């Protein structure tokens, strides 16, 4: 008896029939249906997921992350509009009508951008110290913190949660030497920490610079890396010479930034018509850079957006 060829190699329509819906139509947003938070509730199991009104949730005052990438937030909000929130946030109850985020502030911000009225959440019982520890550990393990944010988070675990380096390393699942090396970054001069934070200096460079005790020489070494593009091995060679008694010649300065083309000044002038605060433009010699707009109200954004839409029309 012959079997009808079902055409499994011809795609989804061959399996489900010509009337099969598109994949996007099959992919429904995730939903959490078990409970909603309204007023006082008896204690529930920690595995329960509740749907909590957004207005009943406040931000985490212990949030280690100092900034959130707007483009990344926009992408997450778009995903949530389409698929729902895949991973619930975690909160603690601080009153009958108020909850505080333990972890998931980025997800919370994206849900608010997506226009959600309710957000799925785990509710944990914890005090301030327990909350701080959970928030820091969760962020260090899961979020893309820069090296200085990570080091500050480690220091907070030690100072505010009364942990030793060994205890902290155990909670983070890291070696004690790794923890100690990250904490040492906070001993660097402010200028060097800044360059490390914004990505102009690598952690490898910073560890080599820490091999010199003099803070002035540390700053000069940082400037030398930026001015001449030294890699870590080249920097190690310079530090070895210093340790053998050689002086860093002349304390070289960073290359002066190339003058910006006139078009950049015109752009800043146009933007300044809509925004009262400073607008900064930073450009590398390759033409790559950043444009930073500081605004003081939603009205400035609305006026700027209206002008853009009128141009496009």
Coordinates of C-alpha atoms in Angstrom, one line a residue:
X1 CA 0.0 0.0 0.0
X2 CA 1.4 3.3 -1.0
X3 CA 1.5 6.3 1.3
X4 CA 0.7 9.8 0.2
X5 CA 3.8 12.0 0.2
X6 CA 3.1 14.5 2.9
X7 CA 5.9 16.8 1.6
X8 CA 7.6 17.4 4.9
X9 CA 10.4 19.2 3.1
X10 CA 8.1 21.8 1.6
X11 CA 7.6 24.0 4.7
X12 CA 5.0 24.6 7.3
X13 CA 2.1 24.9 4.8
X14 CA 2.8 21.4 3.5
X15 CA 2.4 20.0 7.0
X16 CA -0.6 22.0 8.2
X17 CA -2.3 22.6 4.9
X18 CA -2.6 25.6 2.6
X19 CA -4.8 27.4 5.1
X20 CA -2.1 27.3 7.8
X21 CA -1.6 30.6 9.5
X22 CA 1.6 32.5 9.4
X23 CA 4.2 31.7 12.1
X24 CA 3.7 35.1 13.7
X25 CA 0.0 34.4 14.1
X26 CA 0.7 31.1 15.8
X27 CA 3.1 32.8 18.3
X28 CA 0.8 34.1 21.1
X29 CA 2.0 36.4 23.9
X30 CA 2.8 34.6 27.2
X31 CA 0.2 35.0 29.9
X32 CA 0.2 34.6 33.6
X33 CA -3.3 33.9 34.9
X34 CA -3.1 32.4 38.3
X35 CA -3.5 35.5 40.6
X36 CA -4.0 39.2 40.7
X37 CA -2.9 41.5 43.6
X38 CA -5.7 43.5 45.2
X39 CA -5.4 44.7 48.7
X40 CA -4.4 42.4 51.5
X41 CA -3.6 38.7 50.6
X42 CA -2.6 35.8 52.7
X43 CA 0.9 34.6 52.3
X44 CA 1.4 32.5 49.2
X45 CA 4.1 30.1 48.1
X46 CA 7.2 31.9 46.6
X47 CA 6.7 30.0 43.3
X48 CA 3.3 31.7 42.7
X49 CA 3.2 34.4 40.0
X50 CA 1.0 37.3 40.6
X51 CA -0.3 40.0 38.2
X52 CA 0.3 43.3 39.9
X53 CA -1.0 46.7 38.7
X54 CA 1.9 48.8 37.5
X55 CA 1.0 51.7 39.7
X56 CA 1.4 49.6 42.8
X57 CA 5.1 49.0 42.0
X58 CA 8.0 51.3 42.8
X59 CA 11.6 51.2 41.7
X60 CA 14.4 49.5 43.6
X61 CA 16.3 52.1 45.6
X62 CA 19.3 49.7 45.7
X63 CA 19.5 49.3 42.0
X64 CA 23.2 48.8 41.2
X65 CA 22.8 49.7 37.5
X66 CA 23.3 53.5 37.0
X67 CA 21.9 53.7 33.4
X68 CA 19.8 51.7 31.0
X69 CA 20.5 51.7 27.2
X70 CA 17.5 53.3 25.5
X71 CA 17.8 51.3 22.3
X72 CA 17.9 48.1 24.3
X73 CA 14.8 49.2 26.3
X74 CA 12.9 50.0 23.0
X75 CA 13.7 46.6 21.6
X76 CA 12.6 44.8 24.8
X77 CA 9.4 46.9 24.9
X78 CA 8.6 45.9 21.3
X79 CA 9.2 42.2 22.1
X80 CA 6.9 42.5 25.2
X81 CA 4.1 44.1 23.0
X82 CA 4.4 41.1 20.7
X83 CA 5.1 38.2 23.0
X84 CA 4.4 39.4 26.5
X85 CA 6.9 39.3 29.4
X86 CA 8.6 36.0 29.3
X87 CA 10.3 36.3 32.7
X88 CA 8.4 37.8 35.6
X89 CA 10.1 40.4 37.8
X90 CA 10.6 39.9 41.5
X91 CA 9.2 42.2 44.1
X92 CA 8.7 42.5 47.9
X93 CA 5.6 43.8 49.6
X94 CA 6.1 47.0 51.6
X95 CA 2.4 47.9 52.3
X96 CA -1.0 46.6 51.3
X97 CA -0.9 48.7 48.2
X98 CA 2.8 49.0 47.4
X99 CA 5.5 46.7 46.1
X100 CA 9.1 47.3 45.5
X101 CA 11.3 45.8 42.8
X102 CA 14.0 43.4 43.9
X103 CA 15.1 42.4 40.4
X104 CA 13.9 43.1 36.9
X105 CA 13.8 46.9 36.8
X106 CA 14.8 46.9 33.2
X107 CA 11.9 44.6 32.4
X108 CA 9.6 46.8 34.5
X109 CA 10.6 49.9 32.5
X110 CA 10.1 48.1 29.2
X111 CA 6.6 46.9 30.3
X112 CA 5.7 50.4 31.2
X113 CA 6.9 51.6 27.8
X114 CA 4.8 48.8 26.2
X115 CA 1.7 50.2 27.9
X116 CA 1.0 47.2 30.2
X117 CA -1.4 47.8 33.1
X118 CA -0.4 44.6 35.0
X119 CA 2.9 42.9 35.3
X120 CA 3.7 39.3 36.3
X121 CA 5.8 39.1 39.4
X122 CA 7.2 36.8 42.1
X123 CA 6.6 38.2 45.6
X124 CA 9.4 37.6 48.0
X125 CA 9.6 38.2 51.8
X126 CA 12.8 40.0 52.6
X127 CA 14.2 42.9 54.7
X128 CA 16.2 45.8 53.3
X129 CA 19.5 44.0 53.7
X130 CA 18.2 40.8 52.1
X131 CA 16.7 42.9 49.3
X132 CA 20.0 44.7 48.7
X133 CA 21.9 41.5 48.6
X134 CA 19.5 39.8 46.2
X135 CA 19.3 42.9 43.9
X136 CA 23.1 43.2 43.7
X137 CA 23.8 39.5 43.2
X138 CA 21.0 39.3 40.5
X139 CA 22.3 42.3 38.6
X140 CA 26.0 41.2 38.7
X141 CA 25.1 37.8 37.5
X142 CA 22.6 38.8 34.8
X143 CA 23.0 42.4 33.7
X144 CA 25.8 43.8 31.5
X145 CA 27.3 46.1 34.1
X146 CA 30.4 48.0 33.2
X147 CA 33.6 47.1 35.3
X148 CA 33.2 50.1 37.6
X149 CA 29.5 49.4 38.3
X150 CA 30.5 45.8 39.0
X151 CA 33.2 46.8 41.4
X152 CA 30.9 49.2 43.2
X153 CA 28.4 46.4 43.5
X154 CA 31.0 44.1 45.0
X155 CA 32.0 46.8 47.5
X156 CA 28.3 47.4 48.5
X157 CA 27.9 43.7 49.2
X158 CA 30.9 43.8 51.5
X159 CA 30.1 47.1 53.3
X160 CA 26.3 47.1 53.4
X161 CA 25.6 43.4 53.7
X162 CA 28.5 42.6 56.0
X163 CA 30.0 40.0 53.7
X164 CA 33.6 38.9 53.5
X165 CA 35.2 38.5 50.1
X166 CA 35.0 34.7 50.5
X167 CA 31.3 34.9 51.3
X168 CA 30.6 37.2 48.4
X169 CA 32.6 35.0 46.0
X170 CA 30.6 32.1 47.1
X171 CA 27.3 33.9 46.5
X172 CA 28.4 35.1 43.1
X173 CA 29.9 31.7 42.1
X174 CA 33.3 33.4 41.4
X175 CA 36.8 32.8 42.6
X176 CA 38.0 35.0 45.4
X177 CA 40.9 36.3 43.3
X178 CA 38.4 37.5 40.7
X179 CA 36.4 39.4 43.3
X180 CA 39.6 40.9 44.8
X181 CA 40.8 42.0 41.4
X182 CA 37.5 43.8 40.6
X183 CA 37.6 45.6 43.9
X184 CA 41.1 46.8 43.2
X185 CA 39.7 48.8 40.2
X186 CA 38.2 51.2 42.7
X187 CA 41.7 52.2 43.9
X188 CA 42.5 53.7 40.5
X189 CA 42.4 57.5 40.0
X190 CA 39.0 58.9 39.0
X191 CA 40.2 59.7 35.5
X192 CA 41.3 56.1 34.9
X193 CA 38.0 54.8 36.3
X194 CA 36.1 57.0 33.9
X195 CA 38.0 55.7 30.9
X196 CA 37.4 52.2 32.1
X197 CA 33.7 52.8 32.7
X198 CA 33.1 54.3 29.2
X199 CA 35.1 51.5 27.5
X200 CA 38.1 53.5 26.4
X201 CA 40.3 51.3 28.6
X202 CA 40.0 47.6 29.1
X203 CA 40.1 45.7 32.4
X204 CA 43.3 44.1 31.2
X205 CA 44.9 47.5 30.8
X206 CA 43.6 48.6 34.2
X207 CA 45.1 45.5 35.9
X208 CA 48.5 46.4 34.4
X209 CA 48.2 50.0 35.5
X210 CA 47.6 48.8 39.0
X211 CA 51.1 47.4 39.0
X212 CA 52.3 50.9 39.6
X213 CA 51.6 52.6 42.9
X214 CA 52.0 56.2 42.0
X215 CA 48.6 57.7 41.0
X216 CA 50.2 60.3 38.8
X217 CA 52.0 57.7 36.8
X218 CA 48.8 55.6 36.6
X219 CA 47.1 58.5 34.9
X220 CA 50.0 59.0 32.6
X221 CA 49.9 55.3 31.6
X222 CA 46.2 55.6 30.9
X223 CA 46.9 58.6 28.7
X224 CA 49.6 56.7 26.9
X225 CA 47.3 53.8 26.1
X226 CA 44.7 56.2 24.7
X227 CA 47.2 58.3 22.8
X228 CA 49.2 55.5 21.2
X229 CA 46.7 52.6 21.2
X230 CA 48.9 50.3 23.2
X231 CA 47.6 46.8 23.7
X232 CA 48.0 45.0 27.1
X233 CA 51.3 43.4 26.3
X234 CA 52.8 46.7 25.1
X235 CA 51.6 48.4 28.3
X236 CA 53.1 45.6 30.4
X237 CA 56.5 46.3 28.7
X238 CA 56.2 50.0 29.6
X239 CA 55.3 49.1 33.2
X240 CA 58.3 46.7 33.5
X241 CA 60.6 49.5 32.5
X242 CA 59.1 51.8 35.1
X243 CA 59.5 49.1 37.8
X244 CA 63.2 48.8 36.8
X245 CA 63.7 52.5 37.5
X246 CA 63.0 54.1 34.1
X247 CA 60.8 57.2 34.1
X248 CA 57.8 57.6 31.8
X249 CA 59.1 60.1 29.3
X250 CA 57.4 63.4 29.3
X251 CA 54.1 62.2 30.7
X252 CA 52.5 62.1 27.2
X253 CA 49.2 63.6 26.8
X254 CA 46.2 62.3 24.9
X255 CA 45.8 63.3 21.3
X256 CA 43.8 66.4 20.9
X257 CA 40.5 65.8 19.4
X258 CA 40.3 66.8 15.7
X259 CA 38.1 69.9 15.0
X260 CA 34.5 69.0 14.2
X261 CA 33.3 69.7 10.7
X262 CA 31.0 72.7 10.3
X263 CA 28.0 70.4 9.8
X264 CA 28.2 69.3 13.4
X265 CA 28.0 72.9 14.7
X266 CA 24.9 73.4 12.5
X267 CA 23.4 70.3 13.8
X268 CA 23.9 71.3 17.4
X269 CA 22.4 74.8 16.6
X270 CA 19.3 73.2 15.0
X271 CA 18.8 70.9 18.0
X272 CA 19.3 73.8 20.4
X273 CA 16.1 75.4 19.1
X274 CA 14.1 72.5 20.7
X275 CA 16.2 71.7 23.8
X276 CA 17.1 74.1 26.6
X277 CA 19.9 71.9 28.0
X278 CA 23.3 71.2 26.5
X279 CA 23.8 69.0 23.4
X280 CA 27.1 67.3 23.1
X281 CA 28.8 65.8 20.1
X282 CA 31.7 63.4 20.3
X283 CA 33.5 62.2 17.2
X284 CA 36.6 60.0 16.7
X285 CA 39.1 60.4 13.9
X286 CA 37.3 57.6 12.0
X287 CA 34.1 59.5 11.9
X288 CA 32.3 57.4 14.5
X289 CA 30.8 59.1 17.6
X290 CA 27.9 59.9 19.8
X291 CA 25.3 62.7 20.0
X292 CA 23.9 63.3 23.5
X293 CA 20.7 65.3 24.0
X294 CA 19.8 66.4 27.5
X295 CA 16.1 67.5 27.8
X296 CA 14.2 69.1 30.6
X297 CA 10.6 68.1 29.9
X298 CA 8.4 65.9 27.7
X299 CA 7.3 69.1 25.9
X300 CA 10.7 69.5 24.4
X301 CA 10.6 65.9 23.0
X302 CA 7.0 66.5 21.7
X303 CA 8.0 69.7 19.9
X304 CA 11.1 68.1 18.4
X305 CA 9.1 65.1 17.2
X306 CA 6.4 67.3 15.7
X307 CA 9.1 69.2 13.7
X308 CA 10.6 65.9 12.5
X309 CA 7.2 64.6 11.4
X310 CA 6.4 67.8 9.5
X311 CA 9.7 67.5 7.6
X312 CA 8.9 63.9 6.7
X313 CA 5.4 64.8 5.6

